[in-house]
Each structure stands twice: as C-alpha cells, then as structure tokens.
Coordinates of C-alpha atoms in Angstrom, one line a residue:
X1 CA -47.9 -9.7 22.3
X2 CA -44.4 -7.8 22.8
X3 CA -41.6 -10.8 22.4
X4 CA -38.7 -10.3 24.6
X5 CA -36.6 -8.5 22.9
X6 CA -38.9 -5.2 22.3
X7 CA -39.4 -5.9 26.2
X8 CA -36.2 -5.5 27.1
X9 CA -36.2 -1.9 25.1
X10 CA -39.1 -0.8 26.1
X11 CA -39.0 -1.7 29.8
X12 CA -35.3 -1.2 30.4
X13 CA -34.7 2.5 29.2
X14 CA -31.7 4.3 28.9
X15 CA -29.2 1.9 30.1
X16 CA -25.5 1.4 29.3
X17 CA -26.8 -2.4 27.4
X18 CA -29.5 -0.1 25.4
X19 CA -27.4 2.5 24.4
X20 CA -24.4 0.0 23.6
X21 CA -27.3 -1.8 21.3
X22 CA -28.3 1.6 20.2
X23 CA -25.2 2.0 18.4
X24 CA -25.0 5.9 19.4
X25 CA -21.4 5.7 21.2
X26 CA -19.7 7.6 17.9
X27 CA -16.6 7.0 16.4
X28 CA -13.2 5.5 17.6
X29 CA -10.1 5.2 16.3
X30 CA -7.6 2.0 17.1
X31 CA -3.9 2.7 16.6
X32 CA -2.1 -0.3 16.3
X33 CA 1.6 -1.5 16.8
X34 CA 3.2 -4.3 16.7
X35 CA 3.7 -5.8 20.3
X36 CA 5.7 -6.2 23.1
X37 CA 6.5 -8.3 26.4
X38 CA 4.7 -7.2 29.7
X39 CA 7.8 -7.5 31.4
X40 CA 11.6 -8.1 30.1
X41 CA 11.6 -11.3 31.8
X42 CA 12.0 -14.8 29.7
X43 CA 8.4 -16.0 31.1
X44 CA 6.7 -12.6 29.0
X45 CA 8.9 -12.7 26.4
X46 CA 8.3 -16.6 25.5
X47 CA 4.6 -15.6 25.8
X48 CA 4.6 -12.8 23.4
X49 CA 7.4 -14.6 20.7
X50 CA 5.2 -17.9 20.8
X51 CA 2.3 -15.6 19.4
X52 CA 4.5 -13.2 17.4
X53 CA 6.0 -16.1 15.6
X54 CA 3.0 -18.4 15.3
X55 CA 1.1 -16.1 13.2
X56 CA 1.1 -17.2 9.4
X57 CA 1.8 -13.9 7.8
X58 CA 5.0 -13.3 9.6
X59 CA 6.2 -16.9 9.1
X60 CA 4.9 -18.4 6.0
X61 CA 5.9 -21.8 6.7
X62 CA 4.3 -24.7 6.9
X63 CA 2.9 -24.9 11.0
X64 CA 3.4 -28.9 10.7
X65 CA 7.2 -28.1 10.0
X66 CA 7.3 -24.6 11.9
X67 CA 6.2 -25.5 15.4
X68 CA 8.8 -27.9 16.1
X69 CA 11.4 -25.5 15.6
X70 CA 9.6 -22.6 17.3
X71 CA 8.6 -25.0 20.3
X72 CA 11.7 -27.2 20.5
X73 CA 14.5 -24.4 19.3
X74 CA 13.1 -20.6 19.6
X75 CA 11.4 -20.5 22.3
X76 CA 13.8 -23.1 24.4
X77 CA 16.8 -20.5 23.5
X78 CA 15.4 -16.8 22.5
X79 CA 13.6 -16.0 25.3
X80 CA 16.7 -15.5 28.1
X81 CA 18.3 -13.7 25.2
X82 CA 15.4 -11.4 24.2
X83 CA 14.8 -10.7 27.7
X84 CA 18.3 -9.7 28.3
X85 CA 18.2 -7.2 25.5
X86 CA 14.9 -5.7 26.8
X87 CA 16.3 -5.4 30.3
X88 CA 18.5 -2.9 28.7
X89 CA 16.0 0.0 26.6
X90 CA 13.3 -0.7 29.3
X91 CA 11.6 2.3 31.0
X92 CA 10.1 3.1 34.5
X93 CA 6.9 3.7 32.3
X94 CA 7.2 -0.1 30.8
X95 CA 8.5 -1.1 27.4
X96 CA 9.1 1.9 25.1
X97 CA 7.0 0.4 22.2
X98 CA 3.7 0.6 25.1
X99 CA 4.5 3.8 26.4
X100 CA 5.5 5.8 23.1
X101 CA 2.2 4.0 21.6
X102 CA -0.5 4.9 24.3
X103 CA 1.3 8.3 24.2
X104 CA 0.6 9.0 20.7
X105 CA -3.1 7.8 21.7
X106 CA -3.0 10.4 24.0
X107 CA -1.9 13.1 22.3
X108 CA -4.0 11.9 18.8
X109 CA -7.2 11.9 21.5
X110 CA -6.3 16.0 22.1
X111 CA -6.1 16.6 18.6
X112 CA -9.3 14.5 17.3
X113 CA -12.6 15.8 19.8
X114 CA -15.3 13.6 19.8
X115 CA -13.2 10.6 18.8
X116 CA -12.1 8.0 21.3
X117 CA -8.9 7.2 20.5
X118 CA -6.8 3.8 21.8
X119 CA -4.1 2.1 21.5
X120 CA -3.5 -1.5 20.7
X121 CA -0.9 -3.8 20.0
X122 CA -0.9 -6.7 17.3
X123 CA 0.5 -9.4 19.8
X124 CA 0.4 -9.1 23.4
X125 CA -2.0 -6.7 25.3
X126 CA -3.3 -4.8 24.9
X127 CA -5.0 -6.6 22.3
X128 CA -6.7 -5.2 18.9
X129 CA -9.9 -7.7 19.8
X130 CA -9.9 -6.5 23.5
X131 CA -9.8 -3.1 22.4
X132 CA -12.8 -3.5 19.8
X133 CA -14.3 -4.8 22.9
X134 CA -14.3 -2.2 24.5
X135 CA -15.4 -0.2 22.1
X136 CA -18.6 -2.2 20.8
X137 CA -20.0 -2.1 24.2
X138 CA -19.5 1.5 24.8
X139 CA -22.3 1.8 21.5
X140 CA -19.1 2.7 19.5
X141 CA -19.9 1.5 15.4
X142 CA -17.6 3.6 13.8
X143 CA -13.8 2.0 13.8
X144 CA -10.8 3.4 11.7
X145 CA -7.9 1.0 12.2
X146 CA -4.8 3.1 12.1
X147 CA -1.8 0.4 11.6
X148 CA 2.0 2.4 13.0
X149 CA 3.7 1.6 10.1
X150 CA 4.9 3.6 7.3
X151 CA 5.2 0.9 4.7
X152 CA 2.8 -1.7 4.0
X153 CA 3.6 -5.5 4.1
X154 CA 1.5 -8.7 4.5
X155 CA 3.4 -9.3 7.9
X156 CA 2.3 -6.2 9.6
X157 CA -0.5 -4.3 8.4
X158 CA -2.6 -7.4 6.7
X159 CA -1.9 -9.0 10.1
X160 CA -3.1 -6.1 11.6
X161 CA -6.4 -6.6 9.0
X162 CA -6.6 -10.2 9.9
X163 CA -7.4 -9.6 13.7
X164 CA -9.9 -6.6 12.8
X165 CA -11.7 -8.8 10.7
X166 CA -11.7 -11.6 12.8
X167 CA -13.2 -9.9 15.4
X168 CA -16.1 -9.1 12.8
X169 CA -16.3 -12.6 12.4
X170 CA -16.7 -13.3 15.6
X171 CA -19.3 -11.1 16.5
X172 CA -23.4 -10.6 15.0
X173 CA -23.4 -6.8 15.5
X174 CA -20.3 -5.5 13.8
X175 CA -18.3 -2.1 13.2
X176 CA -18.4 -0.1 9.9
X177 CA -14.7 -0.2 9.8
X178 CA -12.2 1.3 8.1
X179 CA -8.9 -0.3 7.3
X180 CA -5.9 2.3 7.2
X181 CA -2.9 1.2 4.3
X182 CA 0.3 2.8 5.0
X183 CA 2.0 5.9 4.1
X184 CA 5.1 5.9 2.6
X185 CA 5.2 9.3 1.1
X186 CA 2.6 11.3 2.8
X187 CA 3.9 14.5 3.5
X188 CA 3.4 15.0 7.2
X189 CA 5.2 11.6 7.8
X190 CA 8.1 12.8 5.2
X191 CA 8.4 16.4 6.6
X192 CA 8.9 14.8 10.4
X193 CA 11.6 12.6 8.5
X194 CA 13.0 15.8 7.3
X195 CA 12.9 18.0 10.4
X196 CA 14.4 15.7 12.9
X197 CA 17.6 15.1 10.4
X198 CA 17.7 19.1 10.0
X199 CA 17.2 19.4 13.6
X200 CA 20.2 17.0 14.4
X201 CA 22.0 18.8 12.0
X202 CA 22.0 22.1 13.0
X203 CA 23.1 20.9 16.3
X204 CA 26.4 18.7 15.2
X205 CA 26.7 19.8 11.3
X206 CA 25.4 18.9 8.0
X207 CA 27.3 15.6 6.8
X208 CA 30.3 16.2 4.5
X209 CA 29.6 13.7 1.7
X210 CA 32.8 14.5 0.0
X211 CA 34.7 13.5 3.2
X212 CA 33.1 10.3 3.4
X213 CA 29.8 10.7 5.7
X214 CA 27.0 8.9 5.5
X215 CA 23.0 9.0 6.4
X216 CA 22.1 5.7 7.2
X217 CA 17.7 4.8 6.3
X218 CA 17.5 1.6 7.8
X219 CA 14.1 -0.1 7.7
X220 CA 12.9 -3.8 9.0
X221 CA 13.7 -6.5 6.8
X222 CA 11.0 -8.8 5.2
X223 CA 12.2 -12.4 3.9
X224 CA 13.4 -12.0 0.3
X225 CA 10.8 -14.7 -0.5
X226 CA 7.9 -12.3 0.6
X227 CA 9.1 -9.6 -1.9
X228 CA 9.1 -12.3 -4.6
X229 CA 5.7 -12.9 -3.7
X230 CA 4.6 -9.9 -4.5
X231 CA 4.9 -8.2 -1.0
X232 CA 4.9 -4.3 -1.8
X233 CA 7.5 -3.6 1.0
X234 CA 10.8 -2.9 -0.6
X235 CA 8.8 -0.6 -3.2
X236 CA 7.3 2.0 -0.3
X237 CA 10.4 1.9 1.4
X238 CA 12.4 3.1 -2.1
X239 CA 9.4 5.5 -1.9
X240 CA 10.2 6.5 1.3
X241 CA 13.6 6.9 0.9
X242 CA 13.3 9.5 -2.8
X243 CA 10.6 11.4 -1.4
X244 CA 12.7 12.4 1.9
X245 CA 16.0 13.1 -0.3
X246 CA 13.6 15.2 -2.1
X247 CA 12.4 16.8 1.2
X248 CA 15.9 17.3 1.9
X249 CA 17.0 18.9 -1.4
X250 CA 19.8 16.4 -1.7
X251 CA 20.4 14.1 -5.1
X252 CA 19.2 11.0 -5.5
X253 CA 21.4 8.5 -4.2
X254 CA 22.2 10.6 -1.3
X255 CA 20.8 8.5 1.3
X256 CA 21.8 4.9 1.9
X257 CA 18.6 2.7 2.5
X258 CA 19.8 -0.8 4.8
X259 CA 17.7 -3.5 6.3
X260 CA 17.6 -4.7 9.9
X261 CA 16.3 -7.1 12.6
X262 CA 16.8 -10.7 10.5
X263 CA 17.1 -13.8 12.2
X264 CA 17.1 -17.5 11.1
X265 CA 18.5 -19.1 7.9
X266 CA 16.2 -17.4 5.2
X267 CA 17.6 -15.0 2.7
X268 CA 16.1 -11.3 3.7
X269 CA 16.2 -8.2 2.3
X270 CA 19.5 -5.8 2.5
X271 CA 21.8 -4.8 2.4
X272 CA 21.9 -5.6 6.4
X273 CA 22.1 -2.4 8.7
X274 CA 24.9 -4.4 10.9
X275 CA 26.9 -6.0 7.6
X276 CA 26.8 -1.5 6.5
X277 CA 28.1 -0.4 9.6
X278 CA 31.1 -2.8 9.7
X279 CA 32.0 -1.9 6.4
X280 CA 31.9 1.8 6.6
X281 CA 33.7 1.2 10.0
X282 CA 36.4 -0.8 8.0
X283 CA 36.6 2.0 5.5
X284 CA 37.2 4.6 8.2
X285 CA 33.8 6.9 7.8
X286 CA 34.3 10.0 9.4
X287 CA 30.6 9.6 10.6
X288 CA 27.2 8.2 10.3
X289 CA 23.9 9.6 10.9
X290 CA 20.9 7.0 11.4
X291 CA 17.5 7.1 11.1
X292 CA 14.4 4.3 11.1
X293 CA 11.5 5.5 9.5
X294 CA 10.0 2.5 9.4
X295 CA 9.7 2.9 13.4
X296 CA 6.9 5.1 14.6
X297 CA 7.2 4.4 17.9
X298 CA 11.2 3.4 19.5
X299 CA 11.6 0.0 20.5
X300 CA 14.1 -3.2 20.7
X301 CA 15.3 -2.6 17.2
X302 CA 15.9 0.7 17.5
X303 CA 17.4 1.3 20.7
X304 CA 19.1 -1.6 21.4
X305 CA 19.9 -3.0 17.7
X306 CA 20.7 0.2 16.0
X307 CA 21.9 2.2 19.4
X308 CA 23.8 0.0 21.2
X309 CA 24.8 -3.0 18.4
X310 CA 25.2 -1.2 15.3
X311 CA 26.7 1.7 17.3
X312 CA 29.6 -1.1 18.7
X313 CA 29.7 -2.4 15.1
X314 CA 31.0 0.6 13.4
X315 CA 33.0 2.1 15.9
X316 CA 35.1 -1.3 16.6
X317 CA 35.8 -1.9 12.8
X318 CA 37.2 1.6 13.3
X319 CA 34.4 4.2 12.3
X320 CA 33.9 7.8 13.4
X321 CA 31.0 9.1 15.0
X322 CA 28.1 7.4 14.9
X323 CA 24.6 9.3 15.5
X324 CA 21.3 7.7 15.9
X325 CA 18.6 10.5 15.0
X326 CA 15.2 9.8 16.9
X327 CA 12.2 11.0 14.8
X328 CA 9.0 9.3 16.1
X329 CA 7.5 9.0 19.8
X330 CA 5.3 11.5 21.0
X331 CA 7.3 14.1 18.8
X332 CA 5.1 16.9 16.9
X333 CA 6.2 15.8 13.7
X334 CA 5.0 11.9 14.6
X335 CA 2.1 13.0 15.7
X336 CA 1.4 15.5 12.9
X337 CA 1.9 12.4 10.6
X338 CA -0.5 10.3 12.6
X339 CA -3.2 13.2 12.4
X340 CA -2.7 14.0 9.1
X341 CA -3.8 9.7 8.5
X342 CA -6.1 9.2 11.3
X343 CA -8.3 12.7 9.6
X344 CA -8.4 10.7 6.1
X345 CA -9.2 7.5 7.8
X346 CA -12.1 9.2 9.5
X347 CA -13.1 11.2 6.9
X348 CA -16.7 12.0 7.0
X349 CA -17.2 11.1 10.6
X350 CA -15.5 13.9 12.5

C-alpha cells in the first residue's frame, strides 16, 4: 500500500512542488538592510516607524511603557516630519536605501554564478521572511544571510538574526543557514573606505591638518545603555576607524570618529555628528571632509542628515567647506566589500 505522500512523488513527477520538496534549487544569498517607507508620504512612513520602533532590540524598553508613547506621541508627530525629509533625497527609482540595495543584489548576482542573490529589508518590504519565501519554494536550502552593516550591534544585525530564525521557526522544512557577523576591518570594505577619500582628494586636495581641516567618520549612534550592556558597537567602529587611518598612512588620531541619527531623551553614544560640526563651524575650520562607513547603501541619514543638516550646521556657525565623500552604493569598492563577505559566507557552496 503506497500512503499519500509516496503517491504524490511517484505520480506527480517533475513538478515545480516536487523539485521545491526535492530541495535541489541550490544556494541563495539574502542581503539585508535596514528598511524604508514605500512612499515619502506620512501613511508609509507611520507604517514602517510603527514596525521599526516596535521591535525590542532597537528599543529595549518595556512595550507596556513603550507603546503609549510610540502610539500616542511618535507616531501622532514623526510621521509628517519623516515624510518631509524623505520627500527631499527621494529618487525616480524610489527611496535610495531600496534602490542602492537591490542594486548591489544585482551587481553581487553578476559576480556570484549559480547563486540567487536578493535583497531584503529588515522592516518594510521587501521583507527577509517573504524573501525566504521565495526562496524555499524555488527548492532553494542553502541561505547565507548577508546583514549591510559594517559593525555589529544587537539592534541591527541580531535583529536581522531574529527574523531569519523566526522564519525557521515557523516552518517544518528549513534552510541550512548561514548567519553573516559584520566586518569592521575586512580589507575590501577598508580599501573602498580608503579609495573614495583618495579619490575625493585628488580632485579638491588632501586636507591640511596643520591649518585646521578635518575628516569627519561619523557612524549611527546606539543608546549608551546598549554599550553598557555589552553591545560590541562602539568597539568595531574604533576598529573601523584605526584600520582605515592605517589604510590611509595617517597617525592615529588623524580621523575624528562622531555619532549620528539620535532621537528621544536617552543618553547615546558621541560625540554627536551635528554637536561636531557646530563647533568646528564656531572655531572657523577651513574645511571638513565626511564620510559614513557605517552606511553601505545612502539613505535619510546620510543624505539628508549629514548633506543637507550637518552641511547648514557648520557653515552657519561659520565653517569653511564642507564635503560629504560618498563611498557605498553600487560603487566597485562597495561591492568588492560585499563579495569579498558574501564568498566567505558561502564558502563551500559556490
């Protein structure tokens, strides 16, 4: 007696169901960023900050005290803001964070044959759970899950673990997958550091130290209460920071390493990027070069809060000129550093 199960393999064939249950769709790798709006209007945006901010490891407070404030405050307030701010970095293509992401998907996909390659994003769509999706009823069983950030934290790469795994949870026939860290001072990622400041430079001049220029290495902030849990942020950003000075063949110390993007009462990391730029302004710097490398794909905070605000901030307090040096994108150096972790995260199944 065949039970229905061996009758459904037997009889069926080769179909799409079979060869999904089969397993044989190869391997697939999931870059993942953080998230975005679908449109830079308040409605989006109050969809995508009411998941961005309800998710425990980016606000690790209690969600009996935290929702009030997000459902009766944030989201009554930010969202007409937000979406005014979008409104002004926003591309034909969509919202630079999407269309720098599925680029680098793109591109990763040309470099990486045999290996389907997509993008996802933490919060909003598309999602990392509709992506797997996708993948586990093409027959894919092979994931690497490349996290776009740099430096590792609890708020952005173990969130980005949280919804692989939860998926896993979710499902009977699961993924041999691979969770990707971060890479602080891999030297791809530091070398495309390296080459877009030299680039810049050899078009407007090396800073003059002596004379009072600065390079500016401004990353996200984290809440200082994270880094006193133990978060290992603040360390792979110091990392960071020494190993592109290095890169750069300038002493340490060189490089002035800020922190950006805070918002409510809680003490965060810093110095701020904004609190930096007035000073320096104050002081009369002759000029200041910028650069996120925390940001490996342009977005809000680095067009509009380091481009347009910190821009306004320095030069009004009566700085010099101010530079923002691009790095990431679709760039060869990005992508370099992307290949050179996606080939270690898929080591042994290319």
């Amino acid at each position: 007696m065949t039970n229905s199960y061996d009758s459904t393999v037997t009889e069926a064939g080769d179909t799409p169901s079979n060869r999904a249950r089969s397993g044989d769709g190869g391997a697939a790798l999931l870059l993942v960023n953080l998230g975005t709006p679908q449109a830079p209007e308040p409605g989006p945006v109050r969809s995508y900050l009411r998941e961005f901010l309800s998710d425990r490891r980016v606000i690790e407070m209690n969600p009996l005290l935290w929702k009030p404030i997000l459902e009766g405050v944030i989201l009554r307030v930010r969202p007409r803001q937000t979406a005014r701010k979008y409104r002004t970095v926003w591309l034909d293509q969509g919202s630079p964070l999407m269309h720098y992401t599925r680029e680098q998907a793109r591109l990763l996909g040309e470099r990486l044959p045999g290996v389907r390659v997509e993008a996802a994003m933490r919060y909003g769509e598309p999602s990392v759970g509709a992506a797997l999706d996708r993948f586990h009823a093409d027959g894919v069983r092979r994931v690497a899950v490349l996290p776009a950030y740099p430096q590792y934290s609890a708020s952005t790469v173990a969130s980005i673990n949280d919804a692989a795994s939860a998926w896993i949870g979710r499902n009977r026939d699961g993924f041999e997958m691979r969770l990707h860290r971060s890479f602080p001072v891999s030297p791809a990622y530091i070398d495309a550091l390296a080459v877009a400041l030299e680039a810049h430079w050899a078009r407007v001049g090396r800073p003059n130290f002596l004379s009072g220029d600065r390079v500016i290495v401004s990353f996200h902030s984290i809440p200082v209460a994270m880094d006193r849990a133990g978060d290992p942020y603040r360390g792979e950003c110091r990392r960071t920071v020494a190993a592109l000075e290095s890169r750069l063949g300038l002493a340490l110390g060189s490089l002035t390493a800020t922190f950006q993007s805070v918002f409510g009462t809680a003490q965060w990391l810093g110095p701020q990027t904004i609190d930096e730029m007035a000073q320096l302004g104050g002081e009369r710097c002759p000029r200041v070069d910028v650069i996120c490398p925390g940001f490996m794909a342009d977005c809000l905070e680095t067009l509009e809060e380091i481009d347009q605000l910190n821009r306004e901030a320095f030069t009004e307090a009566g700085g010099g000129d101010f530079h923002y040096v691009p790095w990431a994108n679709a760039s060869p150096g990005a992508v370099d550093a992307l290949e050179e972790q996606a080939r270690i995260a898929l080591g042994g199944w290319l």
